[in-house]
Coordinates of C-alpha atoms in Angstrom, one line a residue:
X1 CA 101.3 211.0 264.2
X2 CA 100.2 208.2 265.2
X3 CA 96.8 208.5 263.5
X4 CA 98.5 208.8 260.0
X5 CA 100.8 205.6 261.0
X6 CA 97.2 203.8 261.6
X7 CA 95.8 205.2 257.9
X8 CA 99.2 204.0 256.3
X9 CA 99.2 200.9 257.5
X10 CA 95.5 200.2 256.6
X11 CA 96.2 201.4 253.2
X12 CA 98.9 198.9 252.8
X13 CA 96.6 196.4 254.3
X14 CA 93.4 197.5 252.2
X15 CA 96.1 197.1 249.0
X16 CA 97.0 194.2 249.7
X17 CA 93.9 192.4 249.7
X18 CA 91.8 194.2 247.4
X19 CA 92.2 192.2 243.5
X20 CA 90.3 196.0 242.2
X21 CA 93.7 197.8 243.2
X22 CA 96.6 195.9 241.5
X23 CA 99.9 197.7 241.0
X24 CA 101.2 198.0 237.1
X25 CA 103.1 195.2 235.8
X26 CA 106.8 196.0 235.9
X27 CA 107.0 194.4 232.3
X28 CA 105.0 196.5 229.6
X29 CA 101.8 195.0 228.0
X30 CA 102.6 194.7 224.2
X31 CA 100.5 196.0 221.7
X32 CA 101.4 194.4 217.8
X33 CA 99.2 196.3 215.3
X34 CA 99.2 194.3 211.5
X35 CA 97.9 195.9 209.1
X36 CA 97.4 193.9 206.2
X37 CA 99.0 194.8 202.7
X38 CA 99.5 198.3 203.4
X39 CA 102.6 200.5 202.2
X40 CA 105.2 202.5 203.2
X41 CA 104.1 205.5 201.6
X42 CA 100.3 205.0 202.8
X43 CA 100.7 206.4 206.0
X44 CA 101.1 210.6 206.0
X45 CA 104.1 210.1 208.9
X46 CA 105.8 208.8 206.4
X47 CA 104.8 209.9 203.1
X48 CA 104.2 213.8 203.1
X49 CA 102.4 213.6 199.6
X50 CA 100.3 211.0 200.9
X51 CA 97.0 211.6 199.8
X52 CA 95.7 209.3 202.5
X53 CA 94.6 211.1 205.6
X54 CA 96.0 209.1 208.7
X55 CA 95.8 211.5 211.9
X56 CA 95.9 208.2 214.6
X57 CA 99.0 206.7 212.6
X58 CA 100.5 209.9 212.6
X59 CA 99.8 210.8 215.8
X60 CA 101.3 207.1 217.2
X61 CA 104.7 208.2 215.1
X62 CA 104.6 211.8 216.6
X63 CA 104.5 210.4 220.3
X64 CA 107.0 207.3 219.6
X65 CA 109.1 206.5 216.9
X66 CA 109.4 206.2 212.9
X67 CA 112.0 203.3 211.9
X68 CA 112.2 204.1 207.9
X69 CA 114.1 200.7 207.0
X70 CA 112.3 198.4 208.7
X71 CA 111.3 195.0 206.7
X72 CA 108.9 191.8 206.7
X73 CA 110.8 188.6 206.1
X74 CA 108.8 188.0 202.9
X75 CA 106.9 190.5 200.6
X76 CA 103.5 188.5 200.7
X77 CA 101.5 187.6 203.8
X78 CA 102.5 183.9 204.8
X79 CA 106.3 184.2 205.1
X80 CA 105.7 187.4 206.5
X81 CA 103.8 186.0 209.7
X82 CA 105.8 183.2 210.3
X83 CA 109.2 185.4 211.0
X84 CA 106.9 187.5 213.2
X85 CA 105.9 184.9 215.3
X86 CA 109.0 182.6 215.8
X87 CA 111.7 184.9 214.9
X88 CA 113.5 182.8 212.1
X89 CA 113.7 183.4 208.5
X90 CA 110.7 181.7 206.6
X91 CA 113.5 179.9 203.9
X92 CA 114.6 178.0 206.6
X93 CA 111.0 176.3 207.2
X94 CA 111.3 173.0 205.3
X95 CA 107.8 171.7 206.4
X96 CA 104.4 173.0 204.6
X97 CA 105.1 176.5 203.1
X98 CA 101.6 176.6 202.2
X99 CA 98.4 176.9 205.0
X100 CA 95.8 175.0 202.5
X101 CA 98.3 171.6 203.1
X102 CA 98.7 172.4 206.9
X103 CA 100.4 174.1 209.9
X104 CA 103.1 176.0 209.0
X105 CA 105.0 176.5 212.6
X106 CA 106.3 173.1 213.8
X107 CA 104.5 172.1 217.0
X108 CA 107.3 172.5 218.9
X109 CA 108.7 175.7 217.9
X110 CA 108.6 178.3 220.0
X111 CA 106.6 181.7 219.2
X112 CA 106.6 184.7 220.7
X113 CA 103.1 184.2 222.4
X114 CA 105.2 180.5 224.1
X115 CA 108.1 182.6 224.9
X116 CA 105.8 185.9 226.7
X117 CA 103.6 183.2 228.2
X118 CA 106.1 181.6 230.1
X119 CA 107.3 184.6 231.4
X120 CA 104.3 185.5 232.8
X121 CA 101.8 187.5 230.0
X122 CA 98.4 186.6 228.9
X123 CA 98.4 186.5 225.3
X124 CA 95.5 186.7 222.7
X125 CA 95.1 187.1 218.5
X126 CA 92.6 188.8 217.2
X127 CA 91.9 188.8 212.8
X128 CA 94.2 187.0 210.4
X129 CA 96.5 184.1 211.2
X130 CA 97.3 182.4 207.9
X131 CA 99.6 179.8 208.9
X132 CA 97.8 177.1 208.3
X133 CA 95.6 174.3 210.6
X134 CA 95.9 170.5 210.5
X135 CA 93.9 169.5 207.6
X136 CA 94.9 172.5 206.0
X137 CA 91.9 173.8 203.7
X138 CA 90.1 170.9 204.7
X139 CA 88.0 171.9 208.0
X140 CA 85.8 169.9 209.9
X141 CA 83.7 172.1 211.7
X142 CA 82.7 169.9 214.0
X143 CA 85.7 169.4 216.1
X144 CA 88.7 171.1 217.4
X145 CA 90.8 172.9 215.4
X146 CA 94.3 172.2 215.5
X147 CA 97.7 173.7 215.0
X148 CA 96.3 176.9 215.2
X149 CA 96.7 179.7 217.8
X150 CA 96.2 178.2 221.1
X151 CA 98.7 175.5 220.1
X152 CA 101.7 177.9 219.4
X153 CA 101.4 179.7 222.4
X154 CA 97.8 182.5 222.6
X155 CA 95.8 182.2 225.3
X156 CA 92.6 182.9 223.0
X157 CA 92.2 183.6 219.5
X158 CA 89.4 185.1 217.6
X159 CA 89.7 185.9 213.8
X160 CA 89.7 183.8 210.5
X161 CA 92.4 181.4 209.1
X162 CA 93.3 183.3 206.3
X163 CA 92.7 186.3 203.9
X164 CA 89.3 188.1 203.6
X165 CA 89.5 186.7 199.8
X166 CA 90.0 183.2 200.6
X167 CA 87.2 181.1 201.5
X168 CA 85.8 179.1 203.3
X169 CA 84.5 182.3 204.9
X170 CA 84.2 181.9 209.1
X171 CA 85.3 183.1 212.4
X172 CA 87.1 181.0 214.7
X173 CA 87.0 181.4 218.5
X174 CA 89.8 179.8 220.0
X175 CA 90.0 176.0 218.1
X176 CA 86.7 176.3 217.4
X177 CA 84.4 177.3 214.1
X178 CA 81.3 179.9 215.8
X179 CA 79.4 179.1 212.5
X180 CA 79.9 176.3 209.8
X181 CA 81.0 177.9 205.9
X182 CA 77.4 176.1 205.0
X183 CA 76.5 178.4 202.4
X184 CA 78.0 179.2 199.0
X185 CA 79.3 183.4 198.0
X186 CA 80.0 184.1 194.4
X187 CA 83.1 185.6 193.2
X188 CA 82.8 189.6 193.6
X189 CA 85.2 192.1 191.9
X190 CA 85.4 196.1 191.2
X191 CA 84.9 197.0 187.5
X192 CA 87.0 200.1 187.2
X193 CA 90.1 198.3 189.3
X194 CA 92.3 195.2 188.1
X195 CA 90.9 191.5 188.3
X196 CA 92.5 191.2 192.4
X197 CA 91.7 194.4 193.4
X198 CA 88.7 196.0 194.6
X199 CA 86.0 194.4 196.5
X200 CA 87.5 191.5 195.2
X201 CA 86.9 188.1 196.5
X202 CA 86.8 184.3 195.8
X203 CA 83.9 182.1 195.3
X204 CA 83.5 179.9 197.8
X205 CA 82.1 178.4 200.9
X206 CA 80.8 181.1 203.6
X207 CA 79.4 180.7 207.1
X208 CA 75.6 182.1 206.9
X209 CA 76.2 185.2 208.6
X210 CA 79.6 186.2 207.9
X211 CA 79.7 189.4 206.1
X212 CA 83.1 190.6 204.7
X213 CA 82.3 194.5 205.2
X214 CA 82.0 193.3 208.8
X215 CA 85.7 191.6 209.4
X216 CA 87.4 195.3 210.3
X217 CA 84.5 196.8 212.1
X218 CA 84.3 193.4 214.2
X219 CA 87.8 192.8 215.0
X220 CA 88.8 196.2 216.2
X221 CA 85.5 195.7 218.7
X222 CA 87.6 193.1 219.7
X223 CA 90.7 194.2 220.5
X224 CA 88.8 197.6 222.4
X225 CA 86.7 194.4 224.2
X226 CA 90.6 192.7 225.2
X227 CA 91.7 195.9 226.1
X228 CA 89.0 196.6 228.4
X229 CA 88.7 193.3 230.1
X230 CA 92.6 193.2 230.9
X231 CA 92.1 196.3 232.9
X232 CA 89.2 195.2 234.7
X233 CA 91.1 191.8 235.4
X234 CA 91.5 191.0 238.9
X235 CA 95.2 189.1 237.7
X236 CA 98.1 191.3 237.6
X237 CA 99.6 189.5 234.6
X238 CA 101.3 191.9 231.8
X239 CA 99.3 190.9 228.0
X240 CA 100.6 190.4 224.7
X241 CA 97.7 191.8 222.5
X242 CA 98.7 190.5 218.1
X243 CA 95.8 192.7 216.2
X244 CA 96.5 191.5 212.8
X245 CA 93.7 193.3 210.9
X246 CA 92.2 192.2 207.3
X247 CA 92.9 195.4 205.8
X248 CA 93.6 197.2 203.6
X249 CA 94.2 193.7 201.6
X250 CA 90.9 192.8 199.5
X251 CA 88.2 192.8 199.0
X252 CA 88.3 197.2 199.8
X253 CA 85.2 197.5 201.7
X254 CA 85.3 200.9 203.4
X255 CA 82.1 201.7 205.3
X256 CA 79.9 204.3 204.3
X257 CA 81.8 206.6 207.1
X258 CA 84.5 206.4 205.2
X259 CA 83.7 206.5 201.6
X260 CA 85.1 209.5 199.8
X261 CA 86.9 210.3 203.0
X262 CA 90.3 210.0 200.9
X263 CA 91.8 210.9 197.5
X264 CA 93.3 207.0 197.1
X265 CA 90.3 205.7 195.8
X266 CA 88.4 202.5 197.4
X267 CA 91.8 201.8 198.4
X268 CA 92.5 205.2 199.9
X269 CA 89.2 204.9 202.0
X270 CA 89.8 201.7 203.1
X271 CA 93.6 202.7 204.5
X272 CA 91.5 205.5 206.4
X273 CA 89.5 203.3 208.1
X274 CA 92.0 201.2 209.2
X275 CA 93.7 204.5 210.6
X276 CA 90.4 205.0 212.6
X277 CA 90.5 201.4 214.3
X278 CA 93.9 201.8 214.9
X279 CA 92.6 205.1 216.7
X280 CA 90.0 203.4 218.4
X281 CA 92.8 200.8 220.0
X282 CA 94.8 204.0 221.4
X283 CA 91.5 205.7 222.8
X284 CA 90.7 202.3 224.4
X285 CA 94.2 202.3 226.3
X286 CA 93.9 205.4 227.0
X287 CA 90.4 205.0 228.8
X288 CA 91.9 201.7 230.6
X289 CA 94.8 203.9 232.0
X290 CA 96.9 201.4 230.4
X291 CA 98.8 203.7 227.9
X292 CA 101.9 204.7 229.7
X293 CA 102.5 200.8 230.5
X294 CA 102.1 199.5 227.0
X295 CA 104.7 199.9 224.1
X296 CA 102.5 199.6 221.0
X297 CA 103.6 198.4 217.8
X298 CA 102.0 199.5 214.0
X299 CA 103.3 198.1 210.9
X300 CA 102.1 195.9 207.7
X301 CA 103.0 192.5 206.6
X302 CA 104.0 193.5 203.4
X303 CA 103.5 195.8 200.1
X304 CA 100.5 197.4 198.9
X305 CA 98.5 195.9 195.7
X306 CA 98.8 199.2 193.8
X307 CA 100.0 199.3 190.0
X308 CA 102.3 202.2 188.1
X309 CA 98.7 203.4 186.7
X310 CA 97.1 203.3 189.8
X311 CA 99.6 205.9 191.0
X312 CA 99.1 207.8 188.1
X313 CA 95.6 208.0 188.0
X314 CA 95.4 209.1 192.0
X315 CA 98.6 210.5 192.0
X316 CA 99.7 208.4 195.0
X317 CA 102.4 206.4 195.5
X318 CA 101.2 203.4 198.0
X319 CA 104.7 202.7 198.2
X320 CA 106.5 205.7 198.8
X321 CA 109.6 206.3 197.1
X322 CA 110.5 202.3 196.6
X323 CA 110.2 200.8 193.7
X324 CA 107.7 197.5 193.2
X325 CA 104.6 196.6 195.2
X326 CA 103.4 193.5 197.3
X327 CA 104.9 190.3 196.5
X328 CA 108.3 191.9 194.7
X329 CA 111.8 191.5 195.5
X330 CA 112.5 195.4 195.2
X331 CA 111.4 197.2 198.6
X332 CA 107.9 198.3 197.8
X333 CA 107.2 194.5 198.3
X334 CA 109.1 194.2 201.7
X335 CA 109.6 197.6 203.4
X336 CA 107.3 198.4 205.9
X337 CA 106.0 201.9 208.2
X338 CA 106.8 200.5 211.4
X339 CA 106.2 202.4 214.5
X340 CA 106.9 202.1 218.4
X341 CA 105.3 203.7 221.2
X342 CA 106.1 203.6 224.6
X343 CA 105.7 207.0 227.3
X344 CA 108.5 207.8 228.8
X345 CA 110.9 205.0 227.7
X346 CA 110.8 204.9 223.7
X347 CA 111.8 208.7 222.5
X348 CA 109.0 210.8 221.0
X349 CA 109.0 212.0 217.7
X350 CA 112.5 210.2 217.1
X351 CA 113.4 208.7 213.8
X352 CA 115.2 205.9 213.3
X353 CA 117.3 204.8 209.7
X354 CA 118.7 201.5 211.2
X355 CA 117.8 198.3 209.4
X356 CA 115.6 195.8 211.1
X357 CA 113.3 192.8 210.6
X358 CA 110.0 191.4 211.6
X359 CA 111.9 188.4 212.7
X360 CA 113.7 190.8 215.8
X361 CA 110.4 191.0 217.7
X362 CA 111.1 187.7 219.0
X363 CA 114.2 188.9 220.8
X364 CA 113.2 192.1 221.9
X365 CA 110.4 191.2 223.7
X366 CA 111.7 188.2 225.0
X367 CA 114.7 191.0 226.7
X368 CA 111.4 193.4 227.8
X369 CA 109.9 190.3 229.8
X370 CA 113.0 189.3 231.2
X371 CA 112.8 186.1 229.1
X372 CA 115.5 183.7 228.2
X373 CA 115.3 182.7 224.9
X374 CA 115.5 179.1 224.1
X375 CA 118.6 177.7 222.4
X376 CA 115.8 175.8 219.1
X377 CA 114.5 180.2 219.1
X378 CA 114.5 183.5 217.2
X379 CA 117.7 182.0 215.0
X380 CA 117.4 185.3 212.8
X381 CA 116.0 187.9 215.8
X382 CA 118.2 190.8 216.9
X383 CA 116.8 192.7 220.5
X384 CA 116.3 195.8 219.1
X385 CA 115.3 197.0 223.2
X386 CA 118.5 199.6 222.5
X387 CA 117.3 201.4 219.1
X388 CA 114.1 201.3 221.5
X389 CA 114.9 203.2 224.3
X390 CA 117.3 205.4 222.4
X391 CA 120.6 203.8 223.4
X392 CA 123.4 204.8 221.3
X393 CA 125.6 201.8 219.5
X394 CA 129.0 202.3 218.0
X395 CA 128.1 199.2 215.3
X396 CA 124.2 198.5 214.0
X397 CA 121.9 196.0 215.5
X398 CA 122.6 194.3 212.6
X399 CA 124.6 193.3 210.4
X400 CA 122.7 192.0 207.6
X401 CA 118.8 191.2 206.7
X402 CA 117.4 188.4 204.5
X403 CA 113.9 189.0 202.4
X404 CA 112.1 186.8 200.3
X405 CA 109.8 187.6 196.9
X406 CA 106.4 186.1 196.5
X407 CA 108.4 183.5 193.8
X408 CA 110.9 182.6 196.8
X409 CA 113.8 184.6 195.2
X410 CA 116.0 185.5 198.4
X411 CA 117.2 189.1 199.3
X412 CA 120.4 190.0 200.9
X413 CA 121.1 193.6 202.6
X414 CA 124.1 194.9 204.4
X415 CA 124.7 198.4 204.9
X416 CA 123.5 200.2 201.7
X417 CA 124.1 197.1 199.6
X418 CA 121.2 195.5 198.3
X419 CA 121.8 192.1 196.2
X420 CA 118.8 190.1 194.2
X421 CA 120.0 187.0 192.1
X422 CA 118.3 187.4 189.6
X423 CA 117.0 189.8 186.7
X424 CA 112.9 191.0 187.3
X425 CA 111.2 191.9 189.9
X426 CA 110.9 188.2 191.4
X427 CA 107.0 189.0 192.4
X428 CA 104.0 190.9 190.9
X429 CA 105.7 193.3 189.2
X430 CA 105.9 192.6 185.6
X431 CA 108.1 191.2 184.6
X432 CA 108.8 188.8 187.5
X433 CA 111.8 187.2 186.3
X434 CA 114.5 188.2 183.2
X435 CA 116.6 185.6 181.4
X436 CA 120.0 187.0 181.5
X437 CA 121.5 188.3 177.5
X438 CA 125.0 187.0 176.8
X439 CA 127.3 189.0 178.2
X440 CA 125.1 191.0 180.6
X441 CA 123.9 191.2 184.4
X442 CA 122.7 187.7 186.0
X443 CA 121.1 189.7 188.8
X444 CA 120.6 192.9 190.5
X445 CA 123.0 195.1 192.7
X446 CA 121.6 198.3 194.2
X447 CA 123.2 201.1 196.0
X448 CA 120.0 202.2 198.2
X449 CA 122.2 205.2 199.8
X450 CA 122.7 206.7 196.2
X451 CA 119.9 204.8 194.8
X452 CA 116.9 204.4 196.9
X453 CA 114.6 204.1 193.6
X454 CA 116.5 201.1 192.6
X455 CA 117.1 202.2 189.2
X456 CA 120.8 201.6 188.8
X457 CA 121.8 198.2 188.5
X458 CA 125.6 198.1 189.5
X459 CA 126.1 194.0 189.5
X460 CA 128.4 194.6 186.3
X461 CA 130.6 197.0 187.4
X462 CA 131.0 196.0 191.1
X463 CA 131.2 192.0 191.1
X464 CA 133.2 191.6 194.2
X465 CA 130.2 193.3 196.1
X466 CA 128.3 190.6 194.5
X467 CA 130.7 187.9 195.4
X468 CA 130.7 189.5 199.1
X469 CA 126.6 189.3 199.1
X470 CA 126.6 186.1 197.8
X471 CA 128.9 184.6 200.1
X472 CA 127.0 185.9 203.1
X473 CA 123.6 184.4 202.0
X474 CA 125.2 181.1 201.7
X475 CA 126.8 181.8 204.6
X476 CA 123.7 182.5 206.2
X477 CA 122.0 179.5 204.9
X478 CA 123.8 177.0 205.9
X479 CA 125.1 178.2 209.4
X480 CA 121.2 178.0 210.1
X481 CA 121.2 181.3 212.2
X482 CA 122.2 184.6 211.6
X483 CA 121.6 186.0 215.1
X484 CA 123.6 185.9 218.5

């Protein structure tokens, strides 16, 4: 007896001091997967006639949970990011709206990464961030580089300040360039696809040895690297890991692993290789024993690139069922696969219908760190830690959810009611915007219950569910905040 007492109490003793045996955070490590411009209907979890293969996605939905109305702020990437990271709708930003002028979070905002930070996470970025640095396109390579990252709240950042199209072409570590954009790429493009798809990219300025088939291959090394380091940290501290990959958005440069390896095209292949590095994150949490304390996130920014005759030609509908594609007002543009994971606490294989935004991260993990938000955050974030851990509600999250097209034209949604003020699809789908004939429709009213397609316009025949919708976007507009 006394023998075991001894070996107890120098087990308690040898825990104690040893930093190689740390006890799991009581908070979960967070996990945010971005994809970049993928669709609804890409992944096979969510798209039976998906003629993608995606066994890792799938297999993320199959031991968390599906939410098949979930939706990005904006339907292209910029406004999309920004109500990620600070939780407010991207119409109510009045400073730059556009990252070549400058920084598109005000320096004193607070993010997600500020709010996780001070409650005690580490917090890193690894790929795209796309909201801009002081000086905007204009870098100076030899110093600091501002208004980035590790001034809104990550500890580290390693990635590229915008899209893989948009030069100058460089890395960034941190607020630093690792190589100068000295030299000068021409313009590439795909023959047998449109002018912006393909392995399409933009002339420009390009750092000597950055190669664009590298970005995905190089950033999901990355995150495996992150994810191995925080479980051979000696610090107990929970992390908040934002992977926001370059693809599938252009240039499509699938590795010769993957070529063929789909029936989508260059497109198709690309979409399956992000599937893989999205399987390599899990494999890497799994070998760092950190799975069952991390809730992991996978969605995409926004809509897939992907015309009516590309889905003809392939047979597959990037999209889904919803009408449009990237940049559009109608949900193809803004309605996103979105998954959760978390053992034991977020339901397997559950499905959930409810509407929610990117903009409710902000919330809900500010609620899973035991975080108090500040009064200046997350004006349009709803905690969505109930849907999450399978709490049932007698009223939605909720109650309504503001999108925006590529062409700013605002979207309102409550319930199954879906208002756009205006004719056209308000984006990329041609045509983007409709006069209105004497006598006729001045915008769009959708049923998505009876309609999901979005082929019935009812804004003639029910205008006080227009005058309702329209009240509440004013309402929410000028109120400034939408959320508790």
């Amino acid at each position: 007896m006394i023998r075991n007492l001894l070996l107890f109490a120098f087990a308690l003793a040898w825990t104690a001091v040893s930093p190689l045996i740390a006890a799991a955070p009581s908070k979960p490590n967070i996990v945010f997967i971005l994809a970049d411009d993928m669709g609804w209907g890409d992944p096979h979890c969510f798209n039976a006639e998906s003629k993608i293969a995606t066994p890792h996605i799938d297999r993320l939905a199959e031991q968390g949970m599906r939410f098949t109305d979930a939706h990005a702020a904006g339907a292209v990437c910029v406004p999309s990011r920004y109500a990620l990271l600070t939780g407010r709708y991207p119409f109510r930003n009045t400073g730059f709206r556009n990252p070549t002028q400058g920084p598109l979070i005000e320096p004193e905002r607070p993010t997600v990464a500020t709010v996780l930070r001070g409650a005690g996470y580490a917090t890193a970025i690894i790929g795209k961030w796309h909201l801009g640095f002081e000086g905007g396109d204009k870098f100076d390579y030899t110093q600091p580089l501002r208004g980035g990252p590790v001034d809104h709240g990550f500890d580290s950042f390693f990635g590229q300040h915008a899209s893989l199209d948009i030069p100058p072409y460089f890395f960034i570590a941190n607020d630093r360039c690792v190589e100068p954009a000295s030299d000068t790429v021409a313009a590439s493009s795909s023959p047998d696809w449109s002018p912006v798809q393909g392995a399409f990219w933009r002339e420009g300025k390009i750092a000597p040895s950055f190669k664009h088939v590298e970005a995905l291959p190089i950033y999901t090394r990355k995150a495996v690297d992150y994810i191995e380091s925080r479980a051979q940290t000696t610090e107990s501290k929970p992390f908040l890991l934002y992977l926001a990959f370059t693809a599938p958005h252009t240039p499509w440069l699938p590795t010769e692993a993957f070529r063929g390896k789909s029936l989508g095209g260059l497109y198709g292949d690309f979409v399956t290789q992000v599937d893989d590095a999205v399987g390599q994150v899990l494999a890497a949490l799994d070998r760092a024993k950190l799975s069952e304390n991390t809730l992991v996130f996978f969605t995409s920014d926004n809509g897939p690139v992907w015309y009516p005759e590309d889905v003809k030609k392939f047979g597959h509908s990037a999209a889904g069922p919803w009408r449009g594609m990237k940049g559009d007002a109608y949900e193809g543009g803004h309605r996103m696969p979105f998954i959760a994971r978390w053992p034991g606490k977020v339901p397997s294989g559950a499905t959930i219908a409810e509407t929610i935004c990117f903009s409710d991260m902000m919330a809900t993990f500010a609620n899973l760190a035991g975080a108090k938000l500040p009064a200046n955050a997350g004006e349009d974030s709803f905690d969505l830690t109930p849907l999450l851990l399978g709490e049932k509600r007698p009223t939605p999250v909720r109650d309504a959810l503001v999108s925006e097209s590529s062409a700013g034209v605002l979207v309102i949604r409550q319930g199954p009611w879906k208002l756009i003020p205006q004719l056209g699809s308000g984006g990329f789908t041609k045509p983007s915007k409709i006069k209105p004939v004497p006598g006729g429709p001045a915008g769009q009213l959708y049923n998505l219950t009876d309609d999901p397609g979005e082929q019935r316009n009812l804004y003639a025949e029910n205008p006080e569910m227009v005058q309702r919708l329209t009240a509440l976007l004013e309402k929410i507009r000028k109120e400034e905040r939408s959320a508790p």
